[in-house]
Amino acid sequence: MQQKRIFQKVALILLFGVLSMVYVVLAWHTKTILVGDDRIFHIERLEEAYQDINKGHFISMISTYSFGKVGQAINTYYPWGNLLFYVPIRMLLKNPITAYYSYLVLEQFLGLVLAYIFGHRLMKRKDAAIVFAILLRFSVYIMFNDFGRADIGESWAFVFVPLVFLGMYNILKEVYVKGAICLVLGLTAEMYCHLLTTVFTIGLLLVVYLLTFIHQQEKKKVLVTIISSSGMFLLATLAITVPIIRQLGVRTVIPNTQFFTEKEISFNTLVSLSFSNTLGQGLPNVGLAILLIALGGVIGLKNSNFWETYAYILGVVLLLCSTLLFPWYLFKNTPIAHIQFMWRLLPFATFFLSLYGASKICTVYTWEKDSFKLIILNLSLV
């Protein structure tokens, strides 16, 4: 029995490894780093980190190797944690293109593993957990972030979102220590990669907490654990927050709020792009699979449990709120406008809809005891 479990774990790791290579193989085959909205910005940040550490220094707040050597304080406001994954790869492989795509392979592999762990803990089924990981990590928006936008910081931050919700789930299930550890580690890792993704995640954690408040048996213990976890998170992220606080009095170019009124997308556009599985610059969408779950998932709500129901509702609400169906123009003169693109909500919509879809798919089709069918299912999802 023990040997069988070890074999299954090794097979799962190999599957995720192969899928991670599949994820980048077409782009890697071009032997170029494909054009993306933020490609130059993030490549220069990656190389800056490599040069700094290779010369015996830690990552500086001031960029002196890249960005035309003009000393921009890029890393004061843009977290640098994800750059640390790139540096040893770059040192080992030397070739910057090979290092870049290997970096994406590592990102996708970690994303698949963490998504699987959360899915397995929540759904108690290996097949559903694998389907969830595939639906999430091979969704069009995740690929859009990696290739269409080349927004490496946001991409890496979302890798840790399942770990955050695993922590919240454990706390709500009264597994306090493990839950607090996962919650703090996940949010801290997010914060060291991308600030806005962390803010969105915290907001959704608050929503989940409020939705489950009535059903919590140990309300006081849950609240105390969340508050103590928040304190540990604040301490763990001082390396990011202190430099920002110190720069508050310095005149800084803030994000262009004009994008908030010009670059949002209509619901019709989102549906059209998703139906065609469009992947390209400036074309955010969720892809056909997630869209079909959103449109057809209402059929399965009648036979859904508590978390399935709320996963579907949250997914659909976030999907709608990522478009102009929500009157975002009312907030054009508020700090919310600095978010720039409200379609940043799409990966979270994808997260919740992938959970719901995986559960329903594996309720209709029982794959767990048929490994061959399970492999075929996963390959078909890719």
mmCIF file of N, CA, C and O in Angstrom, residues 27-117:
data_model
loop_
_atom_site.group_PDB
_atom_site.id
_atom_site.type_symbol
_atom_site.label_atom_id
_atom_site.label_comp_id
_atom_site.label_asym_id
_atom_site.label_seq_id
_atom_site.Cartn_x
_atom_site.Cartn_y
_atom_site.Cartn_z
ATOM 1 N N ALA A 27 6.269 28.430 -27.247
ATOM 2 C CA ALA A 27 6.972 29.720 -27.165
ATOM 3 C C ALA A 27 8.484 29.511 -27.109
ATOM 4 O O ALA A 27 9.251 30.224 -27.766
ATOM 5 N N TRP A 28 8.911 28.523 -26.336
ATOM 6 C CA TRP A 28 10.339 28.230 -26.196
ATOM 7 C C TRP A 28 10.944 27.834 -27.549
ATOM 8 O O TRP A 28 12.092 28.176 -27.863
ATOM 9 N N HIS A 29 10.168 27.131 -28.339
ATOM 10 C CA HIS A 29 10.642 26.650 -29.640
ATOM 11 C C HIS A 29 11.024 27.798 -30.571
ATOM 12 O O HIS A 29 11.848 27.620 -31.477
ATOM 13 N N THR A 30 10.451 28.975 -30.361
ATOM 14 C CA THR A 30 10.773 30.133 -31.207
ATOM 15 C C THR A 30 12.173 30.675 -30.932
ATOM 16 O O THR A 30 12.702 31.465 -31.715
ATOM 17 N N LYS A 31 12.757 30.282 -29.795
ATOM 18 C CA LYS A 31 14.078 30.756 -29.368
ATOM 19 C C LYS A 31 14.118 32.269 -29.185
ATOM 20 O O LYS A 31 15.170 32.908 -29.288
ATOM 21 N N THR A 32 12.953 32.827 -28.928
ATOM 22 C CA THR A 32 12.845 34.251 -28.614
ATOM 23 C C THR A 32 11.887 34.403 -27.436
ATOM 24 O O THR A 32 11.089 33.503 -27.159
ATOM 25 N N ILE A 33 11.967 35.528 -26.760
ATOM 26 C CA ILE A 33 10.979 35.851 -25.739
ATOM 27 C C ILE A 33 9.894 36.658 -26.430
ATOM 28 O O ILE A 33 10.148 37.752 -26.936
ATOM 29 N N LEU A 34 8.693 36.108 -26.487
ATOM 30 C CA LEU A 34 7.620 36.689 -27.287
ATOM 31 C C LEU A 34 7.239 38.086 -26.793
ATOM 32 O O LEU A 34 7.393 38.420 -25.614
ATOM 33 N N VAL A 35 6.713 38.873 -27.701
ATOM 34 C CA VAL A 35 6.281 40.226 -27.369
ATOM 35 C C VAL A 35 5.117 40.168 -26.390
ATOM 36 O O VAL A 35 4.184 39.379 -26.540
ATOM 37 N N GLY A 36 5.175 40.998 -25.360
ATOM 38 C CA GLY A 36 4.101 41.109 -24.381
ATOM 39 C C GLY A 36 4.010 42.546 -23.910
ATOM 40 O O GLY A 36 4.974 43.310 -24.022
ATOM 41 N N ASP A 37 2.869 42.929 -23.367
ATOM 42 C CA ASP A 37 2.660 44.317 -22.955
ATOM 43 C C ASP A 37 3.748 44.817 -22.002
ATOM 44 O O ASP A 37 4.234 45.936 -22.129
ATOM 45 N N ASP A 38 4.113 43.997 -21.017
ATOM 46 C CA ASP A 38 5.087 44.412 -19.999
ATOM 47 C C ASP A 38 6.402 43.654 -20.118
ATOM 48 O O ASP A 38 7.178 43.584 -19.155
ATOM 49 N N ARG A 39 6.657 43.080 -21.285
ATOM 50 C CA ARG A 39 7.826 42.211 -21.444
ATOM 51 C C ARG A 39 9.137 42.925 -21.107
ATOM 52 O O ARG A 39 9.930 42.434 -20.298
ATOM 53 N N ILE A 40 9.395 44.084 -21.721
ATOM 54 C CA ILE A 40 10.662 44.784 -21.513
ATOM 55 C C ILE A 40 10.860 45.145 -20.043
ATOM 56 O O ILE A 40 11.940 44.961 -19.476
ATOM 57 N N PHE A 41 9.799 45.637 -19.433
ATOM 58 C CA PHE A 41 9.867 46.040 -18.023
ATOM 59 C C PHE A 41 10.327 44.877 -17.142
ATOM 60 O O PHE A 41 11.249 45.019 -16.325
ATOM 61 N N HIS A 42 9.706 43.716 -17.317
ATOM 62 C CA HIS A 42 10.016 42.593 -16.433
ATOM 63 C C HIS A 42 11.319 41.897 -16.800
ATOM 64 O O HIS A 42 12.023 41.391 -15.913
ATOM 65 N N ILE A 43 11.679 41.872 -18.067
ATOM 66 C CA ILE A 43 12.980 41.299 -18.439
ATOM 67 C C ILE A 43 14.106 42.124 -17.814
ATOM 68 O O ILE A 43 15.091 41.572 -17.305
ATOM 69 N N GLU A 44 13.959 43.434 -17.842
ATOM 70 C CA GLU A 44 14.982 44.287 -17.241
ATOM 71 C C GLU A 44 15.050 44.092 -15.728
ATOM 72 O O GLU A 44 16.134 44.116 -15.134
ATOM 73 N N ARG A 45 13.912 43.881 -15.092
ATOM 74 C CA ARG A 45 13.909 43.606 -13.651
ATOM 75 C C ARG A 45 14.588 42.271 -13.352
ATOM 76 O O ARG A 45 15.351 42.149 -12.386
ATOM 77 N N LEU A 46 14.310 41.267 -14.166
ATOM 78 C CA LEU A 46 14.935 39.961 -13.983
ATOM 79 C C LEU A 46 16.455 40.055 -14.128
ATOM 80 O O LEU A 46 17.210 39.512 -13.316
ATOM 81 N N GLU A 47 16.899 40.742 -15.172
ATOM 82 C CA GLU A 47 18.334 40.866 -15.407
ATOM 83 C C GLU A 47 19.001 41.737 -14.343
ATOM 84 O O GLU A 47 20.155 41.498 -13.977
ATOM 85 N N GLU A 48 18.294 42.745 -13.876
ATOM 86 C CA GLU A 48 18.838 43.587 -12.795
ATOM 87 C C GLU A 48 19.100 42.744 -11.554
ATOM 88 O O GLU A 48 20.165 42.847 -10.932
ATOM 89 N N ALA A 49 18.136 41.897 -11.200
ATOM 90 C CA ALA A 49 18.300 41.036 -10.029
ATOM 91 C C ALA A 49 19.479 40.081 -10.219
ATOM 92 O O ALA A 49 20.287 39.867 -9.303
ATOM 93 N N TYR A 50 19.578 39.516 -11.402
ATOM 94 C CA TYR A 50 20.680 38.587 -11.696
ATOM 95 C C TYR A 50 22.030 39.283 -11.570
ATOM 96 O O TYR A 50 22.964 38.754 -10.936
ATOM 97 N N GLN A 51 22.161 40.469 -12.162
ATOM 98 C CA GLN A 51 23.425 41.197 -12.119
ATOM 99 C C GLN A 51 23.776 41.612 -10.693
ATOM 100 O O GLN A 51 24.937 41.516 -10.282
ATOM 101 N N ASP A 52 22.781 42.070 -9.941
ATOM 102 C CA ASP A 52 23.042 42.486 -8.561
ATOM 103 C C ASP A 52 23.600 41.339 -7.733
ATOM 104 O O ASP A 52 24.640 41.463 -7.080
ATOM 105 N N ILE A 53 22.880 40.221 -7.735
ATOM 106 C CA ILE A 53 23.282 39.082 -6.902
ATOM 107 C C ILE A 53 24.552 38.439 -7.436
ATOM 108 O O ILE A 53 25.418 37.999 -6.661
ATOM 109 N N ASN A 54 24.715 38.404 -8.735
ATOM 110 C CA ASN A 54 25.922 37.824 -9.334
ATOM 111 C C ASN A 54 27.168 38.623 -8.973
ATOM 112 O O ASN A 54 28.281 38.079 -8.934
ATOM 113 N N LYS A 55 26.979 39.917 -8.679
ATOM 114 C CA LYS A 55 28.105 40.776 -8.298
ATOM 115 C C LYS A 55 28.285 40.836 -6.787
ATOM 116 O O LYS A 55 29.073 41.636 -6.273
ATOM 117 N N GLY A 56 27.519 40.024 -6.068
ATOM 118 C CA GLY A 56 27.692 39.956 -4.630
ATOM 119 C C GLY A 56 26.819 40.885 -3.829
ATOM 120 O O GLY A 56 27.049 41.095 -2.630
ATOM 121 N N HIS A 57 25.790 41.468 -4.463
ATOM 122 C CA HIS A 57 24.893 42.380 -3.762
ATOM 123 C C HIS A 57 23.490 41.787 -3.752
ATOM 124 O O HIS A 57 23.140 40.970 -4.602
ATOM 125 N N PHE A 58 22.671 42.241 -2.790
ATOM 126 C CA PHE A 58 21.264 41.855 -2.825
ATOM 127 C C PHE A 58 20.543 42.801 -3.765
ATOM 128 O O PHE A 58 21.091 43.823 -4.191
ATOM 129 N N ILE A 59 19.300 42.465 -4.096
ATOM 130 C CA ILE A 59 18.528 43.279 -5.030
ATOM 131 C C ILE A 59 18.362 44.692 -4.479
ATOM 132 O O ILE A 59 17.876 44.890 -3.373
ATOM 133 N N SER A 60 18.761 45.659 -5.258
ATOM 134 C CA SER A 60 18.699 47.057 -4.832
ATOM 135 C C SER A 60 17.344 47.660 -5.162
ATOM 136 O O SER A 60 16.686 47.260 -6.118
ATOM 137 N N MET A 61 16.926 48.648 -4.331
ATOM 138 C CA MET A 61 15.719 49.391 -4.663
ATOM 139 C C MET A 61 15.928 50.256 -5.900
ATOM 140 O O MET A 61 15.000 50.591 -6.622
ATOM 141 N N ILE A 62 17.193 50.639 -6.123
ATOM 142 C CA ILE A 62 17.555 51.497 -7.251
ATOM 143 C C ILE A 62 18.161 50.649 -8.359
ATOM 144 O O ILE A 62 19.118 49.920 -8.135
ATOM 145 N N SER A 63 17.615 50.737 -9.553
ATOM 146 C CA SER A 63 18.132 49.970 -10.684
ATOM 147 C C SER A 63 19.307 50.710 -11.318
ATOM 148 O O SER A 63 19.173 51.849 -11.755
ATOM 149 N N THR A 64 20.462 50.057 -11.360
ATOM 150 C CA THR A 64 21.659 50.685 -11.915
ATOM 151 C C THR A 64 22.241 49.915 -13.097
ATOM 152 O O THR A 64 23.120 50.413 -13.786
ATOM 153 N N TYR A 65 21.754 48.697 -13.313
ATOM 154 C CA TYR A 65 22.245 47.926 -14.449
ATOM 155 C C TYR A 65 21.296 48.049 -15.637
ATOM 156 O O TYR A 65 21.701 48.287 -16.761
ATOM 157 N N SER A 66 20.011 47.885 -15.370
ATOM 158 C CA SER A 66 19.010 47.968 -16.433
ATOM 159 C C SER A 66 18.320 49.328 -16.400
ATOM 160 O O SER A 66 18.746 50.231 -15.685
ATOM 161 N N PHE A 67 17.254 49.474 -17.162
ATOM 162 C CA PHE A 67 16.490 50.715 -17.247
ATOM 163 C C PHE A 67 17.373 51.910 -17.624
ATOM 164 O O PHE A 67 17.248 53.006 -17.104
ATOM 165 N N GLY A 68 18.300 51.650 -18.552
ATOM 166 C CA GLY A 68 19.155 52.726 -19.029
ATOM 167 C C GLY A 68 20.093 53.273 -17.963
ATOM 168 O O GLY A 68 20.664 54.346 -18.112
ATOM 169 N N LYS A 69 20.251 52.537 -16.861
ATOM 170 C CA LYS A 69 21.140 52.927 -15.768
ATOM 171 C C LYS A 69 20.819 54.322 -15.233
ATOM 172 O O LYS A 69 21.722 55.088 -14.882
ATOM 173 N N VAL A 70 19.531 54.657 -15.184
ATOM 174 C CA VAL A 70 19.154 55.989 -14.731
ATOM 175 C C VAL A 70 18.764 56.001 -13.256
ATOM 176 O O VAL A 70 18.390 57.034 -12.721
ATOM 177 N N GLY A 71 18.864 54.877 -12.599
ATOM 178 C CA GLY A 71 18.626 54.848 -11.164
ATOM 179 C C GLY A 71 17.178 54.941 -10.745
ATOM 180 O O GLY A 71 16.845 55.517 -9.718
ATOM 181 N N GLN A 72 16.266 54.371 -11.526
ATOM 182 C CA GLN A 72 14.857 54.387 -11.128
ATOM 183 C C GLN A 72 14.635 53.440 -9.946
ATOM 184 O O GLN A 72 15.155 52.331 -9.928
ATOM 185 N N ALA A 73 13.836 53.903 -8.999
ATOM 186 C CA ALA A 73 13.579 53.096 -7.793
ATOM 187 C C ALA A 73 12.453 52.103 -8.043
ATOM 188 O O ALA A 73 11.455 52.062 -7.326
ATOM 189 N N ILE A 74 12.609 51.295 -9.072
ATOM 190 C CA ILE A 74 11.557 50.361 -9.490
ATOM 191 C C ILE A 74 11.179 49.402 -8.373
ATOM 192 O O ILE A 74 10.010 49.141 -8.107
ATOM 193 N N ASN A 75 12.185 48.876 -7.691
ATOM 194 C CA ASN A 75 11.912 47.829 -6.697
ATOM 195 C C ASN A 75 11.402 48.369 -5.373
ATOM 196 O O ASN A 75 11.142 47.595 -4.450
ATOM 197 N N THR A 76 11.240 49.688 -5.254
ATOM 198 C CA THR A 76 10.615 50.245 -4.064
ATOM 199 C C THR A 76 9.123 49.965 -4.067
ATOM 200 O O THR A 76 8.522 49.642 -3.047
ATOM 201 N N TYR A 77 8.535 50.083 -5.236
ATOM 202 C CA TYR A 77 7.080 49.949 -5.359
ATOM 203 C C TYR A 77 6.656 48.639 -6.023
ATOM 204 O O TYR A 77 5.494 48.269 -5.942
ATOM 205 N N TYR A 78 7.579 47.976 -6.694
ATOM 206 C CA TYR A 78 7.241 46.715 -7.348
ATOM 207 C C TYR A 78 8.005 45.595 -6.646
ATOM 208 O O TYR A 78 9.237 45.534 -6.733
ATOM 209 N N PRO A 79 7.325 44.714 -5.917
ATOM 210 C CA PRO A 79 8.005 43.681 -5.122
ATOM 211 C C PRO A 79 8.963 42.827 -5.949
ATOM 212 O O PRO A 79 8.774 42.615 -7.149
ATOM 213 N N TRP A 80 9.958 42.303 -5.264
ATOM 214 C CA TRP A 80 11.061 41.621 -5.937
ATOM 215 C C TRP A 80 11.160 40.136 -5.576
ATOM 216 O O TRP A 80 12.083 39.450 -6.007
ATOM 217 N N GLY A 81 10.220 39.627 -4.801
ATOM 218 C CA GLY A 81 10.327 38.233 -4.346
ATOM 219 C C GLY A 81 10.397 37.222 -5.474
ATOM 220 O O GLY A 81 11.180 36.260 -5.419
ATOM 221 N N ASN A 82 9.576 37.421 -6.516
ATOM 222 C CA ASN A 82 9.570 36.463 -7.624
ATOM 223 C C ASN A 82 10.882 36.464 -8.393
ATOM 224 O O ASN A 82 11.224 35.483 -9.066
ATOM 225 N N LEU A 83 11.653 37.553 -8.314
ATOM 226 C CA LEU A 83 12.934 37.626 -9.019
ATOM 227 C C LEU A 83 13.940 36.638 -8.439
ATOM 228 O O LEU A 83 14.844 36.179 -9.144
ATOM 229 N N LEU A 84 13.779 36.310 -7.160
ATOM 230 C CA LEU A 84 14.718 35.398 -6.500
ATOM 231 C C LEU A 84 14.647 33.988 -7.071
ATOM 232 O O LEU A 84 15.626 33.232 -6.988
ATOM 233 N N PHE A 85 13.501 33.619 -7.653
ATOM 234 C CA PHE A 85 13.389 32.310 -8.296
ATOM 235 C C PHE A 85 14.180 32.282 -9.608
ATOM 236 O O PHE A 85 14.657 31.230 -10.028
ATOM 237 N N TYR A 86 14.282 33.436 -10.242
ATOM 238 C CA TYR A 86 14.941 33.512 -11.551
ATOM 239 C C TYR A 86 16.468 33.481 -11.431
ATOM 240 O O TYR A 86 17.139 32.859 -12.268
ATOM 241 N N VAL A 87 17.011 34.132 -10.422
ATOM 242 C CA VAL A 87 18.460 34.322 -10.328
ATOM 243 C C VAL A 87 19.248 33.010 -10.370
ATOM 244 O O VAL A 87 20.179 32.876 -11.177
ATOM 245 N N PRO A 88 18.956 31.996 -9.523
ATOM 246 C CA PRO A 88 19.743 30.754 -9.597
ATOM 247 C C PRO A 88 19.592 30.036 -10.934
ATOM 248 O O PRO A 88 20.537 29.394 -11.408
ATOM 249 N N ILE A 89 18.404 30.141 -11.540
ATOM 250 C CA ILE A 89 18.207 29.528 -12.863
ATOM 251 C C ILE A 89 19.105 30.211 -13.892
ATOM 252 O O ILE A 89 19.771 29.559 -14.713
ATOM 253 N N ARG A 90 19.148 31.534 -13.848
ATOM 254 C CA ARG A 90 19.983 32.311 -14.778
ATOM 255 C C ARG A 90 21.459 32.028 -14.561
ATOM 256 O O ARG A 90 22.246 31.925 -15.521
ATOM 257 N N MET A 91 21.873 31.889 -13.309
ATOM 258 C CA MET A 91 23.272 31.585 -13.009
ATOM 259 C C MET A 91 23.672 30.213 -13.522
ATOM 260 O O MET A 91 24.778 30.006 -14.015
ATOM 261 N N LEU A 92 22.747 29.273 -13.427
ATOM 262 C CA LEU A 92 23.038 27.894 -13.814
ATOM 263 C C LEU A 92 23.020 27.708 -15.325
ATOM 264 O O LEU A 92 23.902 27.046 -15.901
ATOM 265 N N LEU A 93 22.031 28.305 -15.992
ATOM 266 C CA LEU A 93 21.835 28.044 -17.423
ATOM 267 C C LEU A 93 22.522 29.053 -18.341
ATOM 268 O O LEU A 93 22.685 28.783 -19.529
ATOM 269 N N LYS A 94 22.867 30.225 -17.817
ATOM 270 C CA LYS A 94 23.591 31.260 -18.563
ATOM 271 C C LYS A 94 22.780 31.899 -19.680
ATOM 272 O O LYS A 94 22.651 33.112 -19.757
ATOM 273 N N ASN A 95 22.247 31.075 -20.587
ATOM 274 C CA ASN A 95 21.470 31.628 -21.699
ATOM 275 C C ASN A 95 20.200 32.284 -21.152
ATOM 276 O O ASN A 95 19.376 31.623 -20.534
ATOM 277 N N PRO A 96 20.002 33.596 -21.389
ATOM 278 C CA PRO A 96 18.853 34.292 -20.783
ATOM 279 C C PRO A 96 17.504 33.802 -21.289
ATOM 280 O O PRO A 96 16.525 33.811 -20.537
ATOM 281 N N ILE A 97 17.423 33.364 -22.552
ATOM 282 C CA ILE A 97 16.145 32.875 -23.083
ATOM 283 C C ILE A 97 15.798 31.525 -22.463
ATOM 284 O O ILE A 97 14.659 31.292 -22.040
ATOM 285 N N THR A 98 16.799 30.643 -22.387
ATOM 286 C CA THR A 98 16.588 29.350 -21.738
ATOM 287 C C THR A 98 16.212 29.547 -20.271
ATOM 288 O O THR A 98 15.320 28.873 -19.746
ATOM 289 N N ALA A 99 16.878 30.492 -19.609
ATOM 290 C CA ALA A 99 16.584 30.769 -18.199
ATOM 291 C C ALA A 99 15.166 31.304 -18.044
ATOM 292 O O ALA A 99 14.448 30.925 -17.101
ATOM 293 N N TYR A 100 14.749 32.167 -18.946
ATOM 294 C CA TYR A 100 13.415 32.771 -18.868
ATOM 295 C C TYR A 100 12.319 31.709 -18.970
ATOM 296 O O TYR A 100 11.382 31.679 -18.159
ATOM 297 N N TYR A 101 12.431 30.823 -19.947
ATOM 298 C CA TYR A 101 11.389 29.804 -20.112
ATOM 299 C C TYR A 101 11.462 28.734 -19.030
ATOM 300 O O TYR A 101 10.427 28.172 -18.635
ATOM 301 N N SER A 102 12.640 28.456 -18.528
ATOM 302 C CA SER A 102 12.754 27.539 -17.392
ATOM 303 C C SER A 102 12.084 28.139 -16.161
ATOM 304 O O SER A 102 11.468 27.431 -15.351
ATOM 305 N N TYR A 103 12.195 29.438 -16.045
ATOM 306 C CA TYR A 103 11.542 30.192 -14.972
ATOM 307 C C TYR A 103 10.027 30.055 -15.063
ATOM 308 O O TYR A 103 9.344 29.857 -14.057
ATOM 309 N N LEU A 104 9.484 30.107 -16.276
ATOM 310 C CA LEU A 104 8.042 29.912 -16.475
ATOM 311 C C LEU A 104 7.635 28.471 -16.189
ATOM 312 O O LEU A 104 6.536 28.219 -15.673
ATOM 313 N N VAL A 105 8.501 27.517 -16.529
ATOM 314 C CA VAL A 105 8.225 26.106 -16.219
ATOM 315 C C VAL A 105 8.101 25.924 -14.711
ATOM 316 O O VAL A 105 7.180 25.254 -14.224
ATOM 317 N N LEU A 106 9.031 26.521 -13.966
ATOM 318 C CA LEU A 106 8.987 26.421 -12.500
ATOM 319 C C LEU A 106 7.719 27.059 -11.957
ATOM 320 O O LEU A 106 7.061 26.504 -11.060
ATOM 321 N N GLU A 107 7.354 28.222 -12.491
ATOM 322 C CA GLU A 107 6.127 28.900 -12.062
ATOM 323 C C GLU A 107 4.904 28.006 -12.280
ATOM 324 O O GLU A 107 4.068 27.854 -11.385
ATOM 325 N N GLN A 108 4.812 27.414 -13.466
ATOM 326 C CA GLN A 108 3.656 26.575 -13.776
ATOM 327 C C GLN A 108 3.639 25.313 -12.921
ATOM 328 O O GLN A 108 2.571 24.884 -12.461
ATOM 329 N N PHE A 109 4.802 24.729 -12.684
ATOM 330 C CA PHE A 109 4.876 23.513 -11.863
ATOM 331 C C PHE A 109 4.413 23.790 -10.437
ATOM 332 O O PHE A 109 3.593 23.056 -9.881
ATOM 333 N N LEU A 110 4.924 24.863 -9.831
ATOM 334 C CA LEU A 110 4.495 25.231 -8.480
ATOM 335 C C LEU A 110 3.002 25.547 -8.446
ATOM 336 O O LEU A 110 2.299 25.191 -7.495
ATOM 337 N N GLY A 111 2.529 26.211 -9.500
ATOM 338 C CA GLY A 111 1.103 26.540 -9.579
ATOM 339 C C GLY A 111 0.238 25.293 -9.614
ATOM 340 O O GLY A 111 -0.796 25.220 -8.929
ATOM 341 N N LEU A 112 0.640 24.314 -10.392
ATOM 342 C CA LEU A 112 -0.110 23.051 -10.481
ATOM 343 C C LEU A 112 -0.105 22.310 -9.145
ATOM 344 O O LEU A 112 -1.135 21.801 -8.699
ATOM 345 N N VAL A 113 1.056 22.250 -8.508
ATOM 346 C CA VAL A 113 1.181 21.527 -7.238
ATOM 347 C C VAL A 113 0.319 22.171 -6.155
ATOM 348 O O VAL A 113 -0.440 21.485 -5.454
ATOM 349 N N LEU A 114 0.411 23.494 -6.008
ATOM 350 C CA LEU A 114 -0.357 24.176 -4.958
ATOM 351 C C LEU A 114 -1.856 24.118 -5.233
ATOM 352 O O LEU A 114 -2.660 23.971 -4.302
ATOM 353 N N ALA A 115 -2.234 24.221 -6.505
ATOM 354 C CA ALA A 115 -3.655 24.112 -6.851
ATOM 355 C C ALA A 115 -4.164 22.706 -6.532
ATOM 356 O O ALA A 115 -5.276 22.540 -6.007
ATOM 357 N N TYR A 116 -3.360 21.698 -6.830
ATOM 358 C CA TYR A 116 -3.760 20.315 -6.535
ATOM 359 C C TYR A 116 -3.924 20.097 -5.024
ATOM 360 O O TYR A 116 -4.907 19.491 -4.577
ATOM 361 N N ILE A 117 -2.971 20.597 -4.240
ATOM 362 C CA ILE A 117 -3.023 20.407 -2.787
ATOM 363 C C ILE A 117 -4.298 21.026 -2.216
ATOM 364 O O ILE A 117 -5.003 20.418 -1.402
#
